[in-house]
mmCIF file with all atom_site columns, C-alpha atoms in Angstrom:
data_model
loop_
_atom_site.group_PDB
_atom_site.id
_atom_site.type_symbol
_atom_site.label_atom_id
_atom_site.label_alt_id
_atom_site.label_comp_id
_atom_site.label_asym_id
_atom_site.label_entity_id
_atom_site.label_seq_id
_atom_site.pdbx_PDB_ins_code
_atom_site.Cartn_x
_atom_site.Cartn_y
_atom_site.Cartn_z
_atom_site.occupancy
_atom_site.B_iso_or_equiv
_atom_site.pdbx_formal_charge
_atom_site.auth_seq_id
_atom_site.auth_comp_id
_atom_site.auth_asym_id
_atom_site.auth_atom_id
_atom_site.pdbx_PDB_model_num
ATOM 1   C CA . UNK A 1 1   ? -162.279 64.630  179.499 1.00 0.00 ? 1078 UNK A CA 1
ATOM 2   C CA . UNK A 1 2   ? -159.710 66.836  179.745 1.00 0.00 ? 1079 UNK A CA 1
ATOM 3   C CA . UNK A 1 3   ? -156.339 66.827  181.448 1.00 0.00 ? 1080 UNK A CA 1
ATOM 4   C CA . UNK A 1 4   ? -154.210 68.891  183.245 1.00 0.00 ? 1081 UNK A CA 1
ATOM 5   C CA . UNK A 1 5   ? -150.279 69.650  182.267 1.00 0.00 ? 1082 UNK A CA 1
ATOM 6   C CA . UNK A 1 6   ? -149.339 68.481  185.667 1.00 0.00 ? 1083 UNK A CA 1
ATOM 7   C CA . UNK A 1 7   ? -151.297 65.274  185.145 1.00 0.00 ? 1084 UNK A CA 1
ATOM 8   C CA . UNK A 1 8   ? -150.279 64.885  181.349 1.00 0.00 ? 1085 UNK A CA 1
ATOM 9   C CA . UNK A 1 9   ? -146.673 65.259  182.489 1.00 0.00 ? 1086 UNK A CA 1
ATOM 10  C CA . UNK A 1 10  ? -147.266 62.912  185.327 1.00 0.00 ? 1087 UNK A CA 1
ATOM 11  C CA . UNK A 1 11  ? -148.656 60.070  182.513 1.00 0.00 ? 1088 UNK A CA 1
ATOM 12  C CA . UNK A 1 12  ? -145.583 61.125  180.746 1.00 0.00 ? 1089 UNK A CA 1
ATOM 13  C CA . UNK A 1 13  ? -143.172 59.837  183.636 1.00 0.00 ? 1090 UNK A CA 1
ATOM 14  C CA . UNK A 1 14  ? -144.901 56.846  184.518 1.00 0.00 ? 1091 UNK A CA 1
ATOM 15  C CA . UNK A 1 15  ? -145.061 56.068  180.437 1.00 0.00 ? 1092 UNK A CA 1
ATOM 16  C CA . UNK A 1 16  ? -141.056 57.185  180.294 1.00 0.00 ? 1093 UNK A CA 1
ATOM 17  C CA . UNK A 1 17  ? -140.580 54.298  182.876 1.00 0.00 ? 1094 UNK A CA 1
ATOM 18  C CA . UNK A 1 18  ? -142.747 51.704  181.944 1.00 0.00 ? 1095 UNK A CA 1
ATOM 19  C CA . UNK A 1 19  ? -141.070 52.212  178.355 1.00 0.00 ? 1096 UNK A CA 1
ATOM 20  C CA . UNK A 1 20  ? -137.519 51.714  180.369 1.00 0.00 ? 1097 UNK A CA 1
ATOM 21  C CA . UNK A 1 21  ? -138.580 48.534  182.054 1.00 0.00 ? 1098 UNK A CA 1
ATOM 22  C CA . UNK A 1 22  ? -139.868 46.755  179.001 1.00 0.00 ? 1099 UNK A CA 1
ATOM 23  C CA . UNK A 1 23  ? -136.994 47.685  177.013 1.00 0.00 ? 1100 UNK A CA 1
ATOM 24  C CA . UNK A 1 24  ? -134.694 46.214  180.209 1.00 0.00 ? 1101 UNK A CA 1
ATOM 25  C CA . UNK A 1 25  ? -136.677 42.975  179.207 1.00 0.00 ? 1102 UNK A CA 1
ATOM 26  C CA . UNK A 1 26  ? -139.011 43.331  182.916 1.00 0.00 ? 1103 UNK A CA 1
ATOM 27  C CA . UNK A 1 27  ? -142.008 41.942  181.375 1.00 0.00 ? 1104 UNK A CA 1
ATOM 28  C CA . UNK A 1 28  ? -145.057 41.779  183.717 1.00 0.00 ? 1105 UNK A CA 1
ATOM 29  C CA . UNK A 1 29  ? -147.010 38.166  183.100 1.00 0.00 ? 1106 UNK A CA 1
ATOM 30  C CA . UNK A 1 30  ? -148.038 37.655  179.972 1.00 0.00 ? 1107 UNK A CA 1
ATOM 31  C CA . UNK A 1 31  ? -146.749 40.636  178.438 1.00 0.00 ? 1108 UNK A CA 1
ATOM 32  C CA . UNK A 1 32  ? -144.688 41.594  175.498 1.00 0.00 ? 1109 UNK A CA 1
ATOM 33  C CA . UNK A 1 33  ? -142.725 44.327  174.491 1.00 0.00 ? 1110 UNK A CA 1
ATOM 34  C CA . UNK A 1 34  ? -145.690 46.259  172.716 1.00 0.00 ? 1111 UNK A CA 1
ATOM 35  C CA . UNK A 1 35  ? -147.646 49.665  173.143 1.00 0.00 ? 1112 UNK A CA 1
ATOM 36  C CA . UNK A 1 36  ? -150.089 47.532  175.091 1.00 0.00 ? 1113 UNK A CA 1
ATOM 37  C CA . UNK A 1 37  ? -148.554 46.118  177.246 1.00 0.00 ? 1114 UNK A CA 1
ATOM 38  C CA . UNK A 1 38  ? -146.946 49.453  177.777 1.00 0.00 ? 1115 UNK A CA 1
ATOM 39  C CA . UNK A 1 39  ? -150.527 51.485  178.029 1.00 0.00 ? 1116 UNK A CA 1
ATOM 40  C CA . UNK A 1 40  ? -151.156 48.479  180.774 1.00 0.00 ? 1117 UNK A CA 1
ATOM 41  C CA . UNK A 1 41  ? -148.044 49.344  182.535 1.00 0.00 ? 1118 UNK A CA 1
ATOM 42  C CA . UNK A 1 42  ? -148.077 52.910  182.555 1.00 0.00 ? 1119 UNK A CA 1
ATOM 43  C CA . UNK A 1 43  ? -151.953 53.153  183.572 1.00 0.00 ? 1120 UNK A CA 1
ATOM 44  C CA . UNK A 1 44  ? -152.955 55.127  180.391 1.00 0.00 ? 1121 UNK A CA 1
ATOM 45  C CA . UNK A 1 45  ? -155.527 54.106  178.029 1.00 0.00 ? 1122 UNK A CA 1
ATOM 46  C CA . UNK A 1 46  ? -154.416 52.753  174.598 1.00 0.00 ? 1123 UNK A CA 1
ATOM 47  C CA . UNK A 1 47  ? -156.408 54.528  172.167 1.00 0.00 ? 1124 UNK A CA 1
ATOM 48  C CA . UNK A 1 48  ? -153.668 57.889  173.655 1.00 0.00 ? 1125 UNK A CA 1
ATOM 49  C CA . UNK A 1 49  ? -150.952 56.261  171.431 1.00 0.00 ? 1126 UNK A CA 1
ATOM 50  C CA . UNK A 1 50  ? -152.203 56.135  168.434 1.00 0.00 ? 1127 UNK A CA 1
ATOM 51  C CA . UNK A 1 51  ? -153.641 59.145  165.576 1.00 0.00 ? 1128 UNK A CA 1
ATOM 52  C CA . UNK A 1 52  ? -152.810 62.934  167.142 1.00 0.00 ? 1129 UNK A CA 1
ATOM 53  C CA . UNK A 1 53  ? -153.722 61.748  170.919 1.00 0.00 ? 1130 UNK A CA 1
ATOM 54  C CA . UNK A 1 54  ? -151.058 63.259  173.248 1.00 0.00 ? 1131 UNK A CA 1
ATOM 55  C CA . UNK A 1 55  ? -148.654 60.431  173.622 1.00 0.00 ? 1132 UNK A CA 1
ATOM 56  C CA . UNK A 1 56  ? -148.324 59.342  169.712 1.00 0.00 ? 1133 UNK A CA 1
ATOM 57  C CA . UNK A 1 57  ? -145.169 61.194  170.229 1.00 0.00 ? 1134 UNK A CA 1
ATOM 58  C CA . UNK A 1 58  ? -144.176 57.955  172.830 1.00 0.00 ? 1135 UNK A CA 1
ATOM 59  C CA . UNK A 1 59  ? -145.486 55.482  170.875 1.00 0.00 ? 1136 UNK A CA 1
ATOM 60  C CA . UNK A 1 60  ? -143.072 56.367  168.189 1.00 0.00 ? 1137 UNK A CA 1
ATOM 61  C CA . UNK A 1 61  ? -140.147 56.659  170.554 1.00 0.00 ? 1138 UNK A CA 1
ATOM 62  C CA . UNK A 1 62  ? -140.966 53.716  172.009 1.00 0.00 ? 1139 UNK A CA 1
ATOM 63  C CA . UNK A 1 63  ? -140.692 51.713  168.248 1.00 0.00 ? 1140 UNK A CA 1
ATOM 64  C CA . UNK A 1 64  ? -137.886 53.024  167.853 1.00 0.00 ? 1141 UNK A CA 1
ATOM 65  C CA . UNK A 1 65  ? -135.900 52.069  170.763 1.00 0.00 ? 1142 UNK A CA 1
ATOM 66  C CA . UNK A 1 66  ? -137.336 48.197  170.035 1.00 0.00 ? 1143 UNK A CA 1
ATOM 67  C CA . UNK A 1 67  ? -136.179 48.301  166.400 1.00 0.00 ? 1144 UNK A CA 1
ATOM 68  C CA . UNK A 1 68  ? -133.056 49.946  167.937 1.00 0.00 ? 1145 UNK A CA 1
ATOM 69  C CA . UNK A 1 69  ? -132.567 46.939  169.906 1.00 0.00 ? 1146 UNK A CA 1
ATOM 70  C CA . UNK A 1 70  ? -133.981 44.790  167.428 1.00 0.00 ? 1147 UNK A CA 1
ATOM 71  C CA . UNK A 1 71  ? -131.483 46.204  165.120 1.00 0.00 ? 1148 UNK A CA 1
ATOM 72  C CA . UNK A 1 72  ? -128.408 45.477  167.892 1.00 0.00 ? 1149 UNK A CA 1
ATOM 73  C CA . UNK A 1 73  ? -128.837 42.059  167.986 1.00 0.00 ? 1150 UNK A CA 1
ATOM 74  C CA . UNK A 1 74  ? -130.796 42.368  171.352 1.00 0.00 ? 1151 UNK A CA 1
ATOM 75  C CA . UNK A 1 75  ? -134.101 41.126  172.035 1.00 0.00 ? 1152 UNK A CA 1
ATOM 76  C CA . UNK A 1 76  ? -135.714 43.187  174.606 1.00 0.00 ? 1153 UNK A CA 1
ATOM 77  C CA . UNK A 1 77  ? -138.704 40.123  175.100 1.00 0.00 ? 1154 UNK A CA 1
ATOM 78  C CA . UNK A 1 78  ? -137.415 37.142  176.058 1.00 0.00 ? 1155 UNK A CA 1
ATOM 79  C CA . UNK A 1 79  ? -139.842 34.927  174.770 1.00 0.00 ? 1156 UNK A CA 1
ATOM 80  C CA . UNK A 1 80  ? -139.344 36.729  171.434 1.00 0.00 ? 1157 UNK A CA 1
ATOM 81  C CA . UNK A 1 81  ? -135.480 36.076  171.917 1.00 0.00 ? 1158 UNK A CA 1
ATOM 82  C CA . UNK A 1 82  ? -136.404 32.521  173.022 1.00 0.00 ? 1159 UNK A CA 1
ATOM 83  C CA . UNK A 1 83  ? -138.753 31.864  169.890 1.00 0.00 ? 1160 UNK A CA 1
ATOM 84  C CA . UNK A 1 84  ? -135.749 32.683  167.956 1.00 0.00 ? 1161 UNK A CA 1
ATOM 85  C CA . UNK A 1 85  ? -133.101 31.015  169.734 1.00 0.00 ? 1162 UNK A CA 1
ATOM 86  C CA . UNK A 1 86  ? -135.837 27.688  169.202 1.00 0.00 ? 1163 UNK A CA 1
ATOM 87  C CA . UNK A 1 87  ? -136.119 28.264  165.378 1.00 0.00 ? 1164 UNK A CA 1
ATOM 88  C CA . UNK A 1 88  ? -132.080 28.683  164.646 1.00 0.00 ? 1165 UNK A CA 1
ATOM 89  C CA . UNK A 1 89  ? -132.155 24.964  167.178 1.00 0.00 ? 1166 UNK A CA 1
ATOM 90  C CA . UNK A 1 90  ? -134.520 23.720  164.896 1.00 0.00 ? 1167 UNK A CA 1
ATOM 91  C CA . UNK A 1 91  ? -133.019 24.800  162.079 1.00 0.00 ? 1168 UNK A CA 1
ATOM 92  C CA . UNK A 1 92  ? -129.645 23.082  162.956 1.00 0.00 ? 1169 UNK A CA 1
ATOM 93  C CA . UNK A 1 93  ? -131.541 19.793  163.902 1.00 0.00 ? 1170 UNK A CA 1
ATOM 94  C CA . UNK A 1 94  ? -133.226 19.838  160.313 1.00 0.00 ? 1171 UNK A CA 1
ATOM 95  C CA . UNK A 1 95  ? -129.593 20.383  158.912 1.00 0.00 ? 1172 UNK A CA 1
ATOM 96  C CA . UNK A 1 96  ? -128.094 17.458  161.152 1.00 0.00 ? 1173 UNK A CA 1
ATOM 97  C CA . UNK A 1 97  ? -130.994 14.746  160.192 1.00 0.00 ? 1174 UNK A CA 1
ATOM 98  C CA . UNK A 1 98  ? -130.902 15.167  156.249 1.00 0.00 ? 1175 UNK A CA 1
ATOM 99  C CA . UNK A 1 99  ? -126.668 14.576  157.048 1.00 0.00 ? 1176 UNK A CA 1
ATOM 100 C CA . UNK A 1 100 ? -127.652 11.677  158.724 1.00 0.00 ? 1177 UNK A CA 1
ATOM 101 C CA . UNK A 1 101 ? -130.285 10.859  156.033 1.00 0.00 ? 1178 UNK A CA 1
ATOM 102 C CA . UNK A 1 102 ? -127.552 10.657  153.563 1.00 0.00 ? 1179 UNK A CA 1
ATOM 103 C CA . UNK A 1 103 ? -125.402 9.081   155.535 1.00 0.00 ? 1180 UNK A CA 1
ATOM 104 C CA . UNK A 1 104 ? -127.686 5.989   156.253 1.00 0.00 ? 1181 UNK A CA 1
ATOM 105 C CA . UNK A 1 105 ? -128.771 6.691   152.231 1.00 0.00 ? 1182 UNK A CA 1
ATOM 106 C CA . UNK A 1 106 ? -124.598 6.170   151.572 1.00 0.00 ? 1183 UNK A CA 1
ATOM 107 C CA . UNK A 1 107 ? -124.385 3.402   153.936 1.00 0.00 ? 1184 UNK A CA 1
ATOM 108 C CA . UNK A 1 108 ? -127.422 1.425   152.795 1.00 0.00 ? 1185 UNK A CA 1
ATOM 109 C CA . UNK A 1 109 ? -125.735 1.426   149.184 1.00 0.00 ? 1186 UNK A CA 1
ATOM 110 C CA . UNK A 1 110 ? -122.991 0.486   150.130 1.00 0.00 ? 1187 UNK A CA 1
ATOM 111 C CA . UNK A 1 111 ? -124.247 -2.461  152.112 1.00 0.00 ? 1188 UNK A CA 1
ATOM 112 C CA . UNK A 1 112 ? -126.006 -3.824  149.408 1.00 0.00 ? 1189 UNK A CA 1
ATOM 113 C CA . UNK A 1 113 ? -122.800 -3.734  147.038 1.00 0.00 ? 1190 UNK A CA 1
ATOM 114 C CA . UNK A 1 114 ? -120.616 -5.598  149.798 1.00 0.00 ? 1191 UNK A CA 1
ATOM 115 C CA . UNK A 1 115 ? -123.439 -8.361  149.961 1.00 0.00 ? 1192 UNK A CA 1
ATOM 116 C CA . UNK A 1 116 ? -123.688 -8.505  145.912 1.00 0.00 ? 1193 UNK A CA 1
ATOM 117 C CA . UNK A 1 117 ? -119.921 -8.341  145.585 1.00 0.00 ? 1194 UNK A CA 1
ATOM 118 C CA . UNK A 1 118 ? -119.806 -11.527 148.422 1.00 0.00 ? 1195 UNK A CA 1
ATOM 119 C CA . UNK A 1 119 ? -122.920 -13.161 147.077 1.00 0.00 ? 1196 UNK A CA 1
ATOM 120 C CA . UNK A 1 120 ? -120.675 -13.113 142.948 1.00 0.00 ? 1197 UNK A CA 1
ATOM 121 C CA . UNK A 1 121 ? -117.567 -13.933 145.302 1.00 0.00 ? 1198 UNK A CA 1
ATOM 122 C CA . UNK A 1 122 ? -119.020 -17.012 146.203 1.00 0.00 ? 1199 UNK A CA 1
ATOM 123 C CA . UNK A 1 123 ? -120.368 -18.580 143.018 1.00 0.00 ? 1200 UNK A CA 1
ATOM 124 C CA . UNK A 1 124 ? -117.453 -18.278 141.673 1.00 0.00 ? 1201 UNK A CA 1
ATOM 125 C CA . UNK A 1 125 ? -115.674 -20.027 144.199 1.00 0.00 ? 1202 UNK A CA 1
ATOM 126 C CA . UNK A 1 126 ? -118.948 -22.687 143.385 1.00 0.00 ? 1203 UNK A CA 1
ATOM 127 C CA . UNK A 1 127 ? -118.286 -22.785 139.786 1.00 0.00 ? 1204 UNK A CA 1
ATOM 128 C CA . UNK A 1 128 ? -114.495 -23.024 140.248 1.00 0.00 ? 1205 UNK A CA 1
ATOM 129 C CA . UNK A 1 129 ? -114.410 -26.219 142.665 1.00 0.00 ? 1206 UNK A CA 1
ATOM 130 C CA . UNK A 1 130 ? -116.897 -27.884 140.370 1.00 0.00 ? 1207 UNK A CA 1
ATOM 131 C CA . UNK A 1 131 ? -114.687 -27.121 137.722 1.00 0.00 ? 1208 UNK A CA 1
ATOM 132 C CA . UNK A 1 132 ? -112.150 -28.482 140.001 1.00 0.00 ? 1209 UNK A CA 1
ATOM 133 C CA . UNK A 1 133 ? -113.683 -32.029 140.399 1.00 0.00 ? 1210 UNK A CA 1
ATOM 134 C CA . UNK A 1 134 ? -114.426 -32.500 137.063 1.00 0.00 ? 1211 UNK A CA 1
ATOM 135 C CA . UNK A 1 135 ? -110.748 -32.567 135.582 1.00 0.00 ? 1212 UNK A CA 1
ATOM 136 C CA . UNK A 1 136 ? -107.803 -35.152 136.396 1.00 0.00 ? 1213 UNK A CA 1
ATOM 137 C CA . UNK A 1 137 ? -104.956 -32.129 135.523 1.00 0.00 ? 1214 UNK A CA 1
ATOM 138 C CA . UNK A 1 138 ? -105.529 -30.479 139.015 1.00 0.00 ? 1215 UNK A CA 1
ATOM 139 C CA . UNK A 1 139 ? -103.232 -32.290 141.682 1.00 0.00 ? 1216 UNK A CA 1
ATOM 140 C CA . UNK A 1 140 ? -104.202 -32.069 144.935 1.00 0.00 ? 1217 UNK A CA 1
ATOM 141 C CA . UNK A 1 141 ? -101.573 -30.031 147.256 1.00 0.00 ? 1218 UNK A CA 1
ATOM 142 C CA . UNK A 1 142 ? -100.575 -32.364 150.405 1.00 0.00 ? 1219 UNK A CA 1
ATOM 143 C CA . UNK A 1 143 ? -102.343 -31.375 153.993 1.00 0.00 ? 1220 UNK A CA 1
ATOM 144 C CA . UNK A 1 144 ? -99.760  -29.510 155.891 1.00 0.00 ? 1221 UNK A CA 1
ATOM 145 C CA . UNK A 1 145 ? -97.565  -30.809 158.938 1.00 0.00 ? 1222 UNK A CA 1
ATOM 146 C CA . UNK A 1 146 ? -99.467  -30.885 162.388 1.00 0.00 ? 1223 UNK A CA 1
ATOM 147 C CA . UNK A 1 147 ? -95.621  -31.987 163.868 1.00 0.00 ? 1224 UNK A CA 1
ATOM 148 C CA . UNK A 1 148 ? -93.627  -29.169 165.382 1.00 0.00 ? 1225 UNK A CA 1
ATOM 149 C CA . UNK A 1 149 ? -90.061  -29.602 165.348 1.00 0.00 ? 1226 UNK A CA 1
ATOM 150 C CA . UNK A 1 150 ? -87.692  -27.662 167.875 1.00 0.00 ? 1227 UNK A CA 1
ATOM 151 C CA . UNK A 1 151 ? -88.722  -25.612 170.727 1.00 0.00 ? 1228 UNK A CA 1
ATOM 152 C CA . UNK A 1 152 ? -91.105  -22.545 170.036 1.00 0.00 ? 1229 UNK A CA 1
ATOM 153 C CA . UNK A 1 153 ? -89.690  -20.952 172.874 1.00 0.00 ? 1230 UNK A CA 1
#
């Protein structure tokens, strides 16, 4: 079927302004910015955006405007722009627990060093006082004094 210029122009506008909206990031529900969603808001059927149909001339304008954006740092979709704010979050939190990871990795070493190093420590101290008990040439230090003499204050 067949349309008039008037009418073609008309579809023209009301594409022109659904393309502005989307690209303002005023998705309707459960759209995205895509030449669906677009077709959907402008009233037009789909299959007019694609091949040598009259408004394949929009659909490329439309793409790119996105990529413009795209290309600016801006994210026209917001659940695009929160997808990727979510993957760099995840990314840091990935970064974060293998730190920690080595961290407990570090301190876990470390533990077990302290409690060899004490464990060695203390046999000798074993060894030594057995040593100790076993030989007259050690002399025996006197306790020390429990008497205070003078004032402390």
């Amino acid at each position: 079927m067949r349309i008039s210029a008037a009418q073609r122009t008309e579809n023209e506008n009301r594409i022109r302004a659904a393309m502005d909206r989307l690209l303002r990031g005023e998705m309707p529900p459960g759209g995205k910015c895509d030449i669906k969603t677009l077709a959907n808001e402008a009233a037009v059927d789909r299959t007019a955006f694609y091949g040598t149909r009259p408004y394949s001339h929009l659909r490329v304008e439309f793409e790119r405007r996105v990529q413009a954006l795209q290309d600016a740092g801006e994210i026209p979709d917001p659940r695009e722009a929160q997808i990727t704010r979510l993957k760099a979050a995840i990314a840091k939190l990935k970064e974060r627990l293998a730190q920690s990871e080595q961290t407990i990795d570090e301190l876990t070493d470390f533990r077990t060093q302290a409690l060899a190093r004490l464990a060695a420590q203390h046999e000798e101290i074993i060894r030594l006082r057995e040593a100790a008990a076993g030989t007259e040439r050690v002399t025996r230090l006197p306790a020390p004094r429990t008497t205070v003499i003078g004032s402390c204050s």
